[in-house]
């Protein structure tokens, strides 16, 4: 299975550029190509965040806005699920207001059984809302996904901690493909695509692999590195590879059955 980050299609340098390139998820040219690639190569795809052109008739709001949609494609090239980002990143700390151009989603993703586990779809800023992750766990997820385009200052401060916390609390694998580098004069992303196991251990983090001009298909497979080494590393576009040992989930959950210990009667 291949996981791509939020905004895997493009990152616009202005709202008008972002609108101009948005495509309808089900019928867009890019999506047709990606479904073809999934079936030809027999891989599942997690497309972490498409700029989704929304049919105005189904949008009750007056302003033009797009969806931020995480799409899951199976190895037959069939779209299995589409999740629209629920929590929009309106954050004065970095001067971004996603709700200016995005319409928030209103429902959770289904839990989708896949060859790498029972997947739950989220996007980026959703990571900061533990109730969402907890609800996915309660509904049977064992792999949470947080494709992201985290900003550099908030990424430095919180990215690793939040991802590990969600993994530890829910006892799920957490897979987080992340944008990295400078997109335009105004935007850069923190990077550090991460996979965390249900015990909270980081089992994959991407660092510098390939030159941006090389094909991703020829990228070298990464080796796992220690978190305390990361600060000094440059990150380019690249790929990381790891295996999810689903047995770990059972081990962690039986050895510490936190789900049985919630006291909803006391704190709802
Ligand atoms: O708009 C696009 O083209 C792609 N989408 C994004 O970059 C989104 C909305 S601005 N970024 C985040 O949610 C960052 C969250 C974050 O950095 C944090 O929670 O600290």
mmCIF file of N, CA, C and O in Angstrom, residues 128 150-162 190 231:
data_model
loop_
_atom_site.group_PDB
_atom_site.id
_atom_site.type_symbol
_atom_site.label_atom_id
_atom_site.label_comp_id
_atom_site.label_asym_id
_atom_site.label_seq_id
_atom_site.Cartn_x
_atom_site.Cartn_y
_atom_site.Cartn_z
ATOM 1 N N UNK A 128 -4.875 16.729 15.913
ATOM 2 C CA UNK A 128 -4.886 17.406 17.217
ATOM 3 C C UNK A 128 -6.142 17.121 18.030
ATOM 4 O O UNK A 128 -6.295 17.643 19.130
ATOM 5 N N UNK A 150 2.067 19.778 7.392
ATOM 6 C CA UNK A 150 2.260 20.525 8.638
ATOM 7 C C UNK A 150 3.177 21.713 8.397
ATOM 8 O O UNK A 150 4.140 21.626 7.631
ATOM 9 N N UNK A 151 2.899 22.795 9.092
ATOM 10 C CA UNK A 151 3.793 23.959 8.958
ATOM 11 C C UNK A 151 5.096 23.665 9.708
ATOM 12 O O UNK A 151 5.148 22.792 10.584
ATOM 13 N N UNK A 152 6.126 24.434 9.375
ATOM 14 C CA UNK A 152 7.436 24.163 9.986
ATOM 15 C C UNK A 152 7.446 24.448 11.503
ATOM 16 O O UNK A 152 7.833 23.580 12.289
ATOM 17 N N UNK A 153 6.959 25.619 11.947
ATOM 18 C CA UNK A 153 7.027 25.869 13.406
ATOM 19 C C UNK A 153 6.165 24.911 14.226
ATOM 20 O O UNK A 153 6.612 24.424 15.271
ATOM 21 N N UNK A 154 4.951 24.613 13.749
ATOM 22 C CA UNK A 154 4.101 23.714 14.541
ATOM 23 C C UNK A 154 4.581 22.268 14.431
ATOM 24 O O UNK A 154 4.417 21.480 15.352
ATOM 25 N N UNK A 155 5.191 21.949 13.305
ATOM 26 C CA UNK A 155 5.750 20.607 13.139
ATOM 27 C C UNK A 155 6.914 20.365 14.094
ATOM 28 O O UNK A 155 6.979 19.334 14.769
ATOM 29 N N UNK A 156 7.812 21.348 14.139
ATOM 30 C CA UNK A 156 8.950 21.233 15.059
ATOM 31 C C UNK A 156 8.472 21.040 16.489
ATOM 32 O O UNK A 156 9.004 20.238 17.252
ATOM 33 N N UNK A 157 7.453 21.796 16.852
ATOM 34 C CA UNK A 157 6.982 21.765 18.241
ATOM 35 C C UNK A 157 6.170 20.511 18.565
ATOM 36 O O UNK A 157 6.282 19.974 19.669
ATOM 37 N N UNK A 158 5.358 20.025 17.631
ATOM 38 C CA UNK A 158 4.318 19.050 18.014
ATOM 39 C C UNK A 158 4.224 17.752 17.207
ATOM 40 O O UNK A 158 3.576 16.819 17.663
ATOM 41 N N UNK A 159 4.767 17.724 15.997
ATOM 42 C CA UNK A 159 4.467 16.624 15.061
ATOM 43 C C UNK A 159 4.740 15.242 15.649
ATOM 44 O O UNK A 159 3.858 14.391 15.729
ATOM 45 N N UNK A 160 5.961 14.993 16.072
ATOM 46 C CA UNK A 160 6.303 13.661 16.582
ATOM 47 C C UNK A 160 5.474 13.321 17.821
ATOM 48 O O UNK A 160 4.976 12.198 17.964
ATOM 49 N N UNK A 161 5.348 14.289 18.706
ATOM 50 C CA UNK A 161 4.644 14.040 19.969
ATOM 51 C C UNK A 161 3.176 13.682 19.726
ATOM 52 O O UNK A 161 2.655 12.734 20.315
ATOM 53 N N UNK A 162 2.516 14.456 18.863
ATOM 54 C CA UNK A 162 1.097 14.182 18.598
ATOM 55 C C UNK A 162 0.896 12.810 17.963
ATOM 56 O O UNK A 162 0.004 12.052 18.363
ATOM 57 N N UNK A 190 6.910 20.928 7.099
ATOM 58 C CA UNK A 190 7.866 20.356 8.035
ATOM 59 C C UNK A 190 8.461 19.039 7.553
ATOM 60 O O UNK A 190 9.620 18.727 7.822
ATOM 61 N N UNK A 231 16.866 16.205 13.922
ATOM 62 C CA UNK A 231 17.018 17.657 13.895
ATOM 63 C C UNK A 231 18.022 18.130 12.850
ATOM 64 O O UNK A 231 17.820 19.133 12.182
#
